[in-house]
Amino acid sequence: MSVRQYGNWIDGDWARPGAARPIERRSPAHGALLATFADSAFAEVDAAVAAAKRAFRKAETWSDLAGGERAHLLNRWLDLVAADSEQLAVMEAEETGKPIRFARGEVAWSIELGRYAAALAWQIPGEALSHLGAPNFGLITRAPRGVVGMIVPWNFPLVTLFQKLPFALAAGCTCVIKPSELTSGTALEVAALAAKAGLPPGVINVVTGTGAQVGEALIDHPDVQMISFTGSTAVGRKIALRCGEQLKRVGLELGGKAANVVFADADIDAALDGALLGYVLNQGEECVQGSRLIVEERIADEFVARLAARSGAVRVGMPLDESTDMGALIHEQHMNKVLGYIETGKREGARLACGGHRITAHGLEQGCFVAPTIFAQVRPEMTLFREEIFGPVLSVTSFRTMDEAIALANDTRYGLGNGLWTKDVDKALLVSKKLRSGTVYVNTYLETAVQLPFGGVGQSGLGRENGLEGLLEFMDVKSTFVKLGKRPDALPHACS
Ligand code: NAD
């Protein structure tokens, strides 16, 4: 296997890595060296921001283009991304440890987000108000914010980026991206494809490295007008504070602890499938992971037994194996953290229904594999119920009444997503209205559309991505009041 060696992508070209030792990314599934990324610092961030600022200032080639022209360029870029989608999916699977089947889905969904954002560029909304008194009218227009710093995590490197990047570009912004130091490959590749498609140099820049060096330099840079961040709540809070000091715009997509509520009148087979996917997809490294199953008491025992049986049949294996359902966790330290939560669950008295251990058999001994794990009889005060574990661990709690189900689901500081399963339309609408989260899935899980905004309430974040809101996040509103004809003097006595 050849090792991919990357520099940064700045001003439409590869920038040679600096003197610092590069960051090595090894496979979390088998330990082989996959790629090296530049361990950048302030100088590289400064160069990238300067390029993005120049590209933004050169308005005639980007921010002042007709929206439709930006859309054409974005679509040409997305065609190239689509042509390379298999290679990108392989890279994504290798660097994250996720199964190739799901990595392909991630690339396809990213392209879909991009196509939608490009279409929005045709129709950036504005308003003319003509009823402001006879000779007056008002304009509400929108302008791109400027240079946007984008900081993204490792769990869905391409999707988390594509919830931001094409929307910001459609709005006319330019950007500097800081991908996770563990999974920087695809961000660098798509940036290089943008240049091939004819996007002007400096519109997309990628600087790799750590959060402490590259992320913080980007946040503090005076020429960056907005930070759009996806990652943990702990880091998001720090970023919000730093941006607050500078009165810098910030968008935050943070952690979650979603509930998947199953009523006894649900289509049970569908709910079993959704509950399983909800907690094992992406090895559970998923911000809207359905990590708390809240199930009606009279079906709880049987539901858990059947879910445990299905969990045992999940194929845990190598990322590039076509039959793998669940791959490796991102790295050893994270795997040990997840295993630590499993031990805490046992200690706190939850009942282990399946899994609960690392998998090292059949050629998986070098990797970070954890068996799908279910804990039943989890009480709301237990750690399993409260903390984002970010691994294939499900906690099950039962309820008797609808109000109890809602109270349990809402008993969290997070509010990114929730799911519910019932055939009763009244119940579906009543409960979804009461669930405190940015998204609710009804009779499905993790399924959505690019038109629907995505984001959190509470500790899950600020602002929205996707949908029209996802475009507007990257734009400032400008009001223009226009007076037509002769303006009566406001101070007639002072007119000579
Ligand atoms: P993380 O917060 O550790 O890191 C995210 C990014 O921030 C990385 O690029 C990292 O290098 C950078 N970073 C770290 N410290 C920084 C600092 N002090 N200043 C600036 N940048 C810094 O998150 P992670 O472990 O990569 O990802 C997992 C987390 O992301 C989970 O909590 C998950 O729920 C969340 N997430 C949220 C969404 C969403 O849309 N809400 C989507 C995916 C992941």
XYZ file of C-alpha atoms and ligand atoms in Angstrom:
540
model
C 0.000 0.000 0.000
C 1.478 3.352 -0.966
C 1.475 6.047 1.693
C -0.233 9.298 0.660
C 1.904 12.318 1.549
C 0.169 15.657 1.687
C 1.133 19.285 2.071
C -1.458 22.015 2.553
C -3.692 23.327 -0.205
C -3.276 27.103 -0.341
C -4.137 29.623 -3.043
C -4.958 27.014 -5.659
C -1.821 24.917 -5.242
C -0.042 22.420 -3.024
C 2.137 24.086 -0.417
C 5.157 22.096 0.656
C 4.931 20.939 4.294
C 6.994 23.043 6.715
C 9.907 21.760 8.762
C 7.742 20.157 11.456
C 7.517 16.355 11.420
C 4.347 15.420 9.542
C 1.355 13.888 11.289
C 1.104 10.163 10.554
C -2.285 8.547 10.062
C -2.322 4.812 10.643
C -5.267 2.552 9.948
C -7.387 2.075 13.056
C -8.285 -1.354 11.649
C -4.852 -2.877 11.039
C -2.207 -0.318 11.982
C -0.592 0.244 8.543
C 0.586 3.761 7.700
C -1.966 5.332 5.335
C -1.047 8.982 4.976
C 0.994 11.867 6.317
C -0.350 15.389 6.760
C 1.464 18.655 7.374
C 1.653 19.608 11.053
C 1.005 23.269 10.323
C 1.227 26.351 12.499
C 0.368 30.049 12.404
C 2.422 30.879 9.258
C 0.458 28.403 7.106
C -2.877 29.585 8.522
C -1.862 33.183 7.854
C -0.925 32.379 4.239
C -4.205 30.538 3.683
C -6.287 33.325 5.217
C -4.433 35.900 3.087
C -5.241 33.844 -0.038
C -8.904 33.548 0.975
C -9.055 37.280 1.668
C -7.535 38.113 -1.728
C -9.987 35.767 -3.446
C -12.881 37.407 -1.632
C -11.673 40.926 -2.447
C -11.346 40.002 -6.117
C -15.111 40.175 -6.183
C -15.495 40.040 -9.978
C -14.213 36.448 -10.058
C -16.177 35.110 -7.098
C -18.411 36.985 -4.646
C -19.813 39.381 -7.267
C -20.446 36.669 -9.869
C -24.083 36.043 -10.664
C -25.288 33.259 -8.363
C -25.956 31.105 -11.433
C -22.328 31.414 -12.536
C -21.143 30.249 -9.124
C -23.646 27.393 -9.427
C -22.112 26.339 -12.783
C -18.627 26.291 -11.286
C -19.816 24.383 -8.224
C -21.552 21.793 -10.401
C -18.436 21.359 -12.547
C -16.495 20.739 -9.324
C -19.133 18.271 -8.065
C -18.907 16.391 -11.384
C -15.210 15.854 -10.684
C -15.941 14.820 -7.099
C -18.501 12.333 -8.448
C -15.981 10.973 -10.972
C -13.529 10.335 -8.094
C -16.160 9.088 -5.673
C -14.830 5.528 -5.377
C -11.317 6.730 -4.615
C -12.693 9.216 -2.070
C -14.837 6.524 -0.444
C -11.830 4.208 -0.108
C -9.801 7.005 1.464
C -12.646 7.836 3.841
C -13.069 4.182 4.845
C -9.339 3.726 5.385
C -8.772 6.876 7.415
C -11.903 6.637 9.573
C -12.170 2.841 9.869
C -15.804 2.822 8.676
C -17.145 0.223 6.193
C -16.657 1.031 2.514
C -20.400 0.569 1.807
C -21.246 3.382 4.177
C -18.305 5.514 3.030
C -19.750 5.349 -0.507
C -23.060 6.545 0.883
C -21.256 9.387 2.624
C -19.617 10.563 -0.599
C -22.924 10.339 -2.494
C -24.748 12.302 0.206
C -22.001 14.948 0.217
C -22.439 15.411 -3.534
C -26.207 15.675 -3.052
C -25.690 18.410 -0.462
C -23.378 20.170 -2.895
C -25.869 19.997 -5.775
C -28.588 21.424 -3.574
C -26.348 24.241 -2.339
C -25.352 25.040 -5.920
C -29.030 25.280 -6.853
C -29.562 27.724 -3.983
C -26.952 30.028 -5.504
C -29.404 30.705 -8.338
C -31.946 32.035 -5.949
C -30.372 33.845 -3.048
C -33.378 35.424 -1.400
C -33.959 39.142 -1.113
C -37.031 41.298 -0.630
C -38.353 44.598 -1.917
C -40.856 46.380 0.329
C -42.989 48.929 -1.486
C -45.496 49.876 1.236
C -43.231 52.100 3.271
C -44.984 55.391 2.522
C -45.705 56.711 -0.963
C -42.297 57.578 -2.443
C -40.245 55.099 -0.438
C -39.212 51.579 -0.804
C -36.995 49.225 1.080
C -34.605 46.509 0.000
C -33.497 43.591 2.075
C -30.437 42.075 0.433
C -27.847 39.561 1.506
C -24.078 39.706 1.236
C -21.549 36.921 1.801
C -19.861 37.234 5.189
C -16.305 36.986 3.819
C -13.601 34.517 4.834
C -15.047 31.565 6.749
C -12.907 29.246 8.869
C -14.292 25.695 8.864
C -13.195 23.224 11.526
C -14.477 19.675 11.107
C -14.222 16.347 12.967
C -13.147 12.815 12.035
C -16.377 10.838 12.189
C -17.893 12.016 8.887
C -15.021 14.018 7.401
C -16.698 14.683 4.067
C -20.339 15.101 5.122
C -19.536 17.468 7.975
C -17.482 19.505 5.491
C -20.178 19.438 2.806
C -22.799 20.676 5.247
C -20.732 23.876 5.233
C -18.468 24.258 2.230
C -20.839 24.292 -0.799
C -23.323 26.459 1.115
C -20.646 29.022 1.996
C -19.369 28.950 -1.592
C -22.884 29.328 -3.004
C -23.250 32.402 -0.786
C -20.039 33.853 -2.257
C -17.749 33.349 0.751
C -14.204 32.025 0.552
C -12.812 29.622 3.128
C -9.999 28.043 5.035
C -10.682 24.475 6.150
C -9.085 22.721 9.086
C -9.968 19.045 8.866
C -9.358 16.608 11.687
C -5.684 15.708 11.880
C -6.772 12.037 11.730
C -8.779 12.219 8.512
C -7.552 15.097 6.354
C -7.240 13.221 3.044
C -10.635 13.806 1.463
C -10.781 17.535 2.318
C -7.432 18.030 0.554
C -8.503 15.971 -2.449
C -11.803 17.817 -3.003
C -10.043 21.178 -2.646
C -7.609 20.216 -5.421
C -10.557 19.102 -7.593
C -12.150 22.540 -7.177
C -9.108 24.136 -8.817
C -9.394 21.680 -11.738
C -13.028 22.691 -12.123
C -12.045 26.334 -12.452
C -12.854 27.740 -9.020
C -10.487 30.700 -8.573
C -7.338 30.209 -6.445
C -7.860 31.056 -2.793
C -11.584 30.335 -2.748
C -10.910 27.006 -0.981
C -7.815 26.505 1.177
C -7.016 23.577 3.453
C -4.528 23.732 6.322
C -3.918 20.506 8.228
C -2.711 20.116 11.784
C -3.915 20.103 15.340
C -6.773 22.001 16.914
C -4.413 23.726 19.331
C -2.146 25.088 16.566
C -4.189 25.405 13.378
C -7.704 25.598 14.817
C -6.899 28.282 17.358
C -4.831 30.322 14.873
C -7.786 30.281 12.512
C -10.245 31.322 15.206
C -8.049 34.206 16.350
C -7.161 35.468 12.874
C -8.600 38.983 12.442
C -9.313 38.429 8.726
C -11.599 35.456 9.393
C -15.165 36.735 9.677
C -16.865 33.541 10.789
C -16.019 30.169 12.303
C -18.172 27.221 11.357
C -17.355 24.328 13.668
C -18.465 20.716 13.946
C -17.116 18.681 16.832
C -17.456 18.027 20.524
C -19.429 20.219 22.895
C -16.324 20.761 25.053
C -14.284 22.207 22.167
C -17.335 24.042 20.785
C -17.775 25.865 24.086
C -14.122 26.993 24.028
C -14.521 28.190 20.439
C -17.725 30.082 21.274
C -15.924 31.880 24.116
C -12.991 32.819 21.889
C -15.268 33.993 19.093
C -17.363 35.888 21.630
C -14.343 37.880 22.774
C -13.777 38.963 19.175
C -17.493 39.331 18.337
C -16.907 36.858 15.541
C -19.809 34.921 14.040
C -19.844 31.262 15.004
C -21.855 28.236 13.900
C -21.621 25.194 16.162
C -22.656 21.602 15.383
C -21.878 19.720 18.574
C -22.521 16.486 20.422
C -25.741 14.604 21.026
C -27.470 11.924 23.064
C -30.483 11.117 20.927
C -33.433 9.074 22.140
C -35.165 6.553 19.918
C -38.676 6.169 21.381
C -40.533 2.961 20.507
C -44.244 2.703 21.299
C -45.914 -0.704 21.539
C -48.120 0.104 18.525
C -45.133 0.602 16.200
C -44.194 -1.569 13.234
C -41.852 -3.577 15.432
C -39.678 -5.018 12.659
C -39.070 -1.548 11.237
C -38.350 -0.187 14.726
C -35.854 -3.012 15.368
C -34.047 -2.214 12.137
C -34.034 1.529 12.916
C -32.877 1.003 16.482
C -30.043 -1.255 15.296
C -28.892 1.101 12.541
C -29.351 4.002 14.953
C -26.717 2.720 17.340
C -24.260 0.765 15.156
C -24.018 3.024 12.096
C -20.526 4.433 11.816
C -19.513 2.274 14.826
C -21.704 4.546 16.931
C -19.388 7.468 16.166
C -22.359 9.513 15.141
C -23.617 12.797 16.560
C -27.265 11.744 16.131
C -26.603 8.168 17.223
C -29.812 6.741 18.699
C -27.889 5.926 21.845
C -30.863 5.856 24.241
C -33.622 3.424 23.364
C -36.770 4.437 25.239
C -39.196 1.555 24.809
C -42.715 0.945 26.070
C -42.586 -1.352 29.068
C -44.976 -4.035 27.831
C -42.805 -4.812 24.791
C -39.430 -3.953 26.304
C -38.118 -7.422 27.209
C -38.990 -8.996 23.886
C -37.761 -5.951 21.928
C -34.395 -6.015 23.704
C -34.023 -9.771 23.214
C -34.679 -9.453 19.476
C -32.412 -6.404 19.151
C -29.640 -8.260 20.976
C -30.012 -11.191 18.554
C -29.780 -8.847 15.559
C -26.796 -7.068 17.123
C -24.991 -10.384 17.391
C -25.390 -10.847 13.637
C -23.786 -7.478 12.761
C -20.631 -8.161 10.781
C -17.710 -6.395 12.405
C -14.694 -6.321 10.131
C -12.191 -4.614 7.899
C -13.296 -1.283 6.401
C -12.641 -2.307 2.803
C -14.467 -5.647 3.092
C -17.746 -5.299 1.168
C -19.616 -7.412 3.717
C -18.599 -5.366 6.773
C -21.457 -3.675 8.649
C -19.365 -2.083 11.357
C -15.673 -1.159 11.190
C -13.032 0.061 13.613
C -13.262 2.912 16.087
C -11.088 5.922 15.272
C -8.098 5.123 17.521
C -6.993 3.100 20.502
C -7.448 5.860 23.065
C -11.024 6.392 21.919
C -11.691 2.644 21.939
C -10.418 2.446 25.520
C -12.714 5.317 26.465
C -15.693 3.436 24.998
C -14.629 0.234 26.810
C -14.350 2.320 29.990
C -17.986 3.420 29.595
C -18.962 -0.243 29.209
C -17.227 -1.058 32.501
C -18.977 1.902 34.140
C -22.322 0.589 32.868
C -21.657 -2.794 34.454
C -20.504 -1.188 37.710
C -23.535 1.073 37.934
C -25.858 -1.947 37.695
C -27.253 -1.851 34.146
C -27.977 -5.299 32.656
C -25.641 -6.256 29.801
C -27.836 -7.765 27.068
C -25.133 -8.315 24.433
C -21.568 -7.394 23.494
C -19.613 -5.504 26.123
C -16.131 -6.325 24.860
C -13.400 -5.610 22.331
C -13.183 -7.946 19.313
C -9.751 -9.332 18.519
C -10.609 -12.599 16.761
C -10.262 -13.546 13.067
C -7.607 -11.085 11.962
C -8.993 -8.131 13.923
C -6.359 -8.242 16.651
C -4.469 -5.134 15.491
C -7.586 -2.958 15.273
C -9.943 -0.943 17.448
C -13.049 -3.111 17.183
C -15.801 -3.157 19.804
C -18.809 -5.490 19.713
C -22.284 -3.942 19.447
C -23.303 -3.582 23.080
C -26.720 -3.195 24.678
C -27.420 -2.359 28.291
C -30.995 -2.824 29.530
C -32.571 -1.449 32.713
C -30.647 1.786 32.413
C -31.860 4.494 34.764
C -31.666 8.202 33.849
C -29.098 8.954 36.544
C -26.630 6.404 35.126
C -23.578 7.532 33.137
C -24.694 5.476 30.128
C -27.876 7.531 29.874
C -26.204 10.892 30.346
C -22.901 10.993 28.462
C -22.117 10.896 24.770
C -20.153 7.648 24.437
C -19.479 7.793 20.681
C -19.215 4.037 20.267
C -21.570 1.103 19.531
C -23.220 1.168 22.949
C -26.982 1.389 23.451
C -28.775 2.039 26.711
C -32.369 0.883 27.110
C -34.899 2.482 29.452
C -38.594 1.634 29.555
C -41.687 3.815 30.018
C -45.397 3.367 30.704
C -47.055 6.572 29.498
C -46.514 8.981 26.626
C -45.629 11.787 29.053
C -43.065 9.577 30.711
C -41.514 8.786 27.302
C -41.261 12.478 26.448
C -39.780 13.330 29.838
C -37.148 10.597 29.500
C -36.224 11.610 25.947
C -35.868 15.254 26.990
C -33.850 14.416 30.105
C -30.536 15.422 28.528
C -28.497 18.569 28.089
C -28.194 17.774 24.383
C -30.818 18.294 21.668
C -29.583 17.308 18.231
C -31.923 14.515 17.118
C -34.539 12.080 18.384
C -36.574 9.305 16.802
C -40.009 7.873 17.455
C -41.905 4.837 16.237
C -45.695 4.508 16.297
C -48.518 3.856 13.833
C -50.746 6.381 15.611
C -50.508 9.668 13.718
C -51.810 11.714 16.675
C -49.145 10.281 18.920
C -46.452 10.806 16.273
C -47.225 14.484 15.878
C -47.855 15.197 19.559
C -44.640 13.551 20.673
C -42.489 14.993 17.890
C -43.729 18.460 18.860
C -42.660 17.924 22.472
C -39.242 16.405 21.769
C -36.559 18.994 22.384
C -34.217 18.589 19.416
C -33.329 20.122 16.069
C -34.451 17.000 14.183
C -37.056 14.293 14.839
C -37.199 11.097 12.788
C -40.657 9.496 12.666
C -40.877 5.793 11.759
C -37.350 5.885 10.395
C -33.947 6.823 11.711
C -31.042 8.896 10.320
C -32.987 9.505 7.132
C -33.480 13.082 5.981
C -33.422 15.367 2.960
C -30.967 18.079 1.932
C -33.765 20.668 2.097
C -34.261 20.093 5.835
C -32.088 22.201 8.145
C -29.878 20.302 10.556
C -28.609 21.492 13.924
C -29.123 21.385 17.624
C -30.717 23.002 20.613
C -29.245 23.100 24.128
C -25.664 21.834 24.284
C -25.858 20.457 20.733
C -25.057 23.737 19.094
C -25.945 27.070 17.590
C -27.267 27.740 14.104
C -28.337 25.434 11.306
C -26.767 23.678 8.347
C -28.439 22.368 5.164
C -31.699 23.683 3.787
C -32.046 27.346 2.919
C -30.977 28.215 6.488
C -27.668 26.529 5.727
C -27.004 29.108 3.020
C -28.266 32.095 5.007
C -25.865 31.286 7.885
C -23.061 32.455 5.608
C -24.693 35.761 4.671
C -25.185 39.150 6.323
C -28.497 40.926 5.909
C -28.403 44.463 4.586
C -31.365 46.859 4.699
C -31.530 49.687 2.172
C -34.117 52.449 2.501
C -34.690 54.307 -0.779
C -36.366 57.692 -1.158
C -37.649 58.531 -4.624
C -38.307 62.045 -5.958
C -37.938 65.263 -3.975
C -37.150 64.787 -0.315
C -38.908 67.312 1.966
C -36.398 69.213 4.118
C -36.238 67.919 7.684
C -34.908 71.252 8.996
C -36.560 73.852 6.692
C -35.526 76.817 8.900
C -31.883 75.934 8.440
C -32.114 75.982 4.647
C -30.952 79.240 3.184
P -13.305 17.506 18.548
O -14.113 18.589 19.131
O -12.259 16.880 19.385
O -12.547 18.024 17.230
C -13.229 18.585 16.141
C -12.272 19.465 15.356
O -11.855 20.540 16.189
C -10.998 18.765 14.914
O -10.614 19.233 13.651
C -9.995 19.209 15.975
O -8.659 19.168 15.534
C -10.454 20.621 16.229
N -10.066 21.165 17.536
C -9.795 20.498 18.681
N -9.481 21.370 19.665
C -9.564 22.616 19.132
C -9.365 23.920 19.640
N -9.012 24.136 20.908
N -9.549 24.975 18.821
C -9.930 24.780 17.541
N -10.121 23.563 16.992
C -9.951 22.489 17.778
O -14.342 16.440 17.986
P -14.038 15.033 17.336
O -13.593 14.116 18.418
O -13.182 15.215 16.129
O -15.508 14.627 16.825
C -16.451 14.042 17.634
C -17.453 15.037 18.149
O -18.043 15.753 17.074
C -18.617 14.376 18.875
O -18.910 15.074 20.056
C -19.776 14.511 17.887
O -21.054 14.465 18.474
C -19.470 15.793 17.226
N -20.132 15.879 15.916
C -21.208 16.703 15.770
C -21.874 16.762 14.552
C -23.051 17.668 14.350
O -23.413 17.903 13.204
N -23.666 18.202 15.385
C -21.438 15.992 13.485
C -20.334 15.164 13.666
C -19.683 15.128 14.889
